[in-house]
Coordinates of C-alpha atoms in Angstrom, one line a residue:
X514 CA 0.0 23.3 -16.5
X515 CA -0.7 22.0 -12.8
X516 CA 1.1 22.6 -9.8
X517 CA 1.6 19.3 -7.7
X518 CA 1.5 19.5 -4.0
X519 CA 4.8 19.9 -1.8
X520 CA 4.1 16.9 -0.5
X521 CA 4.3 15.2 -3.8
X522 CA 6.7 16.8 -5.1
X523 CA 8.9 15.5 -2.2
X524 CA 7.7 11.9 -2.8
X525 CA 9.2 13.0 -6.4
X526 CA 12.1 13.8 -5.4
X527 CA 12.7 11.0 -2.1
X528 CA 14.2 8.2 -5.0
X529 CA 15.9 5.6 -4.1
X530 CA 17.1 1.8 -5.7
X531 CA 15.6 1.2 -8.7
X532 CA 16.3 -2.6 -9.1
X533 CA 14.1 -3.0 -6.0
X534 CA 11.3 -1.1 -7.1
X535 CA 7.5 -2.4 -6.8
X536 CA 4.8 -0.5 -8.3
X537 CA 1.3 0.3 -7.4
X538 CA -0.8 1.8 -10.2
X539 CA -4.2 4.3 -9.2
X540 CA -6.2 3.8 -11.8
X541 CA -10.1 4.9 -12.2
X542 CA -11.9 2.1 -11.6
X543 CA -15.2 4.1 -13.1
X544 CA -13.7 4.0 -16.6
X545 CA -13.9 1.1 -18.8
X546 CA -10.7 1.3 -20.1
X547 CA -9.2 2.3 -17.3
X548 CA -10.7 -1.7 -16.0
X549 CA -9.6 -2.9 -19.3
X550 CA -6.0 -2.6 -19.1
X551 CA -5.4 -2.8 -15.4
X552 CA -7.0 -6.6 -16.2
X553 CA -4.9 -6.9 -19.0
X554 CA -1.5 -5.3 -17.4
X555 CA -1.6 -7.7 -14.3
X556 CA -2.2 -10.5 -16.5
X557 CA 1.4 -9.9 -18.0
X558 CA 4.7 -11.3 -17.0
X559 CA 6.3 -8.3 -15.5
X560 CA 9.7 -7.5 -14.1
X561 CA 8.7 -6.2 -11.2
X562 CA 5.7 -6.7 -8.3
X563 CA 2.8 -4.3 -9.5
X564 CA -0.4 -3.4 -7.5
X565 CA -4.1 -1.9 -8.5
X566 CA -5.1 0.1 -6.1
X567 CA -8.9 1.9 -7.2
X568 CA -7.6 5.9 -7.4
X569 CA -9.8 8.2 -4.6
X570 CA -10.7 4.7 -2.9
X571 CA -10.3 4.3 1.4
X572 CA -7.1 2.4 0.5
X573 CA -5.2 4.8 -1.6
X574 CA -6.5 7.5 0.8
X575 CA -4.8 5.4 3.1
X576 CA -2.1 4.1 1.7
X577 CA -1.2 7.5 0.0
X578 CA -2.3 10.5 2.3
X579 CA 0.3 13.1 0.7
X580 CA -1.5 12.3 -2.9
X581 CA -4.0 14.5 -4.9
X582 CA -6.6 11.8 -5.1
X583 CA -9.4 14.0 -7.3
X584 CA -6.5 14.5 -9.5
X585 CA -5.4 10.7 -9.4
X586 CA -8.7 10.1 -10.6
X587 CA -8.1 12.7 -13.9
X588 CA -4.3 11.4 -14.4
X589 CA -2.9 8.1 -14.1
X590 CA -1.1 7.7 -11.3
X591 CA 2.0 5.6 -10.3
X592 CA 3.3 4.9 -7.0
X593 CA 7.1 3.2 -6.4
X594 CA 8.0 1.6 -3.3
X595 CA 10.9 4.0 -3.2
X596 CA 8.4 7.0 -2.5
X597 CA 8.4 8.1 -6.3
X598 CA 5.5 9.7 -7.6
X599 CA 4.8 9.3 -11.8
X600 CA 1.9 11.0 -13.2
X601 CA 0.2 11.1 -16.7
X602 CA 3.1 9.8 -19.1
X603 CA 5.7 8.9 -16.9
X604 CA 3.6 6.4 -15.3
X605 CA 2.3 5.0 -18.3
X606 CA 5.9 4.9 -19.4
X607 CA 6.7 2.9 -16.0
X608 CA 3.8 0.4 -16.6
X609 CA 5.5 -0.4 -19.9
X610 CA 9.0 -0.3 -18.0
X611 CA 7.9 -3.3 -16.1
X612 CA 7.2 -5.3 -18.8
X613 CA 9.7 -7.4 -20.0
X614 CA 9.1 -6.9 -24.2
X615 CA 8.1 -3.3 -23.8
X616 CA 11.0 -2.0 -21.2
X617 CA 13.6 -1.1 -23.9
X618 CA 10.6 1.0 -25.7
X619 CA 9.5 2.7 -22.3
X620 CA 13.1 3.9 -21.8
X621 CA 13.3 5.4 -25.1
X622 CA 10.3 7.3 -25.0
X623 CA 10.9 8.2 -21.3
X624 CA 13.7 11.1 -22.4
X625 CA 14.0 14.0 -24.9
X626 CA 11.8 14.2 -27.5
X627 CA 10.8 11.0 -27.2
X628 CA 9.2 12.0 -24.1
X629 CA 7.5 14.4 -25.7
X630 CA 6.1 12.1 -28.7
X631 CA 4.9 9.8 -25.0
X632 CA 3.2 12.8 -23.7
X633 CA 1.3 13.3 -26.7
X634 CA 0.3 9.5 -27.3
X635 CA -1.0 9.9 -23.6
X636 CA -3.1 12.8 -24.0
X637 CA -4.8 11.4 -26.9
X638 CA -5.3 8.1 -24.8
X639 CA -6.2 10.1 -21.8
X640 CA -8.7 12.8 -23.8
X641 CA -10.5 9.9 -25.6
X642 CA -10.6 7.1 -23.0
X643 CA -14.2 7.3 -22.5
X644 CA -14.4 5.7 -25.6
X645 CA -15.5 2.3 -25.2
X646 CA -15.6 -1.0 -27.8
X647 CA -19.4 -0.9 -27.6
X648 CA -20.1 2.8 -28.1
X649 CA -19.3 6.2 -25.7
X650 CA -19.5 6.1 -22.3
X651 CA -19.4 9.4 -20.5
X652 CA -17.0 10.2 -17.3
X653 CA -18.9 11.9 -14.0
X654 CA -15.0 12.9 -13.1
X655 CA -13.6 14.5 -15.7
X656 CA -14.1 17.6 -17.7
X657 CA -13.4 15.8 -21.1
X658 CA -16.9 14.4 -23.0
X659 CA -17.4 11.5 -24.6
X660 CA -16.8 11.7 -28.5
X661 CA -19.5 11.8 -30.8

């Protein structure tokens, strides 16, 4: 379990209107799939504006200052215009929300126990993500080694 800063936990809590909400997505821009599906999520249609912003770069430093960015680089991070902070499966759950085929599916899974299938599906997606379509490709940033 990890403790999130008070400043992000604030940013949490700050909310706001929802049906104005842009999002910007920290993603690790050392991990290949990480690059894979930030090309292939802004090449969707999506119901809302969404950003890539390279997680631990100058401009999430700067654009996020209250952020954990060693840990944004271990946990995908989302960022709502609203202030709203989503880590691990609640911001893969609000990349899906913004798509317009998978929305229905992200709000399902983003209560109850279907939150809980979501934050298993992530940590097997998270834990094995090193895993590349032309063999293993380990991570300098995080603790988890390629499979074998």
């Amino acid at each position: 379990h990890v403790m999130m800063s008070l400043a992000m936990a604030e940013a949490i809590v700050a909310g706001g209107q929802r049906d104005q909400v842009s999002l910007t997505v920290l993603y690790d821009e050392q991990c290949p799939l990480c690059r894979r599906l930030r090309r292939w999520l802004g090449a969707q249609p999506t119901l809302r504006s969404i950003s890539f912003v390279a997680a631990a770069s100058p401009d999430a430093r700067a654009r996020f200052p209250q952020l954990d960015h060693v840990r944004t680089t271990r946990t995908l991070t989302v960022v709502a215009s609203d202030g709203a902070v989503y880590e691990g499966e609640r911001a893969w759950l609000m990349c899906g929300w913004v798509l317009p085929s998978w929305q229905p599916v992200a709000e399902h899974f983003g209560t109850g126990i279907g939150l809980y299938f979501a934050r298993l599906a992530t940590r097997l997606v998270d834990g094995y993500r090193h895993q590349t379509v032309g063999g293993y490709a380990e991570c300098e940033r995080c603790s988890v080694a390629a499979p074998r």
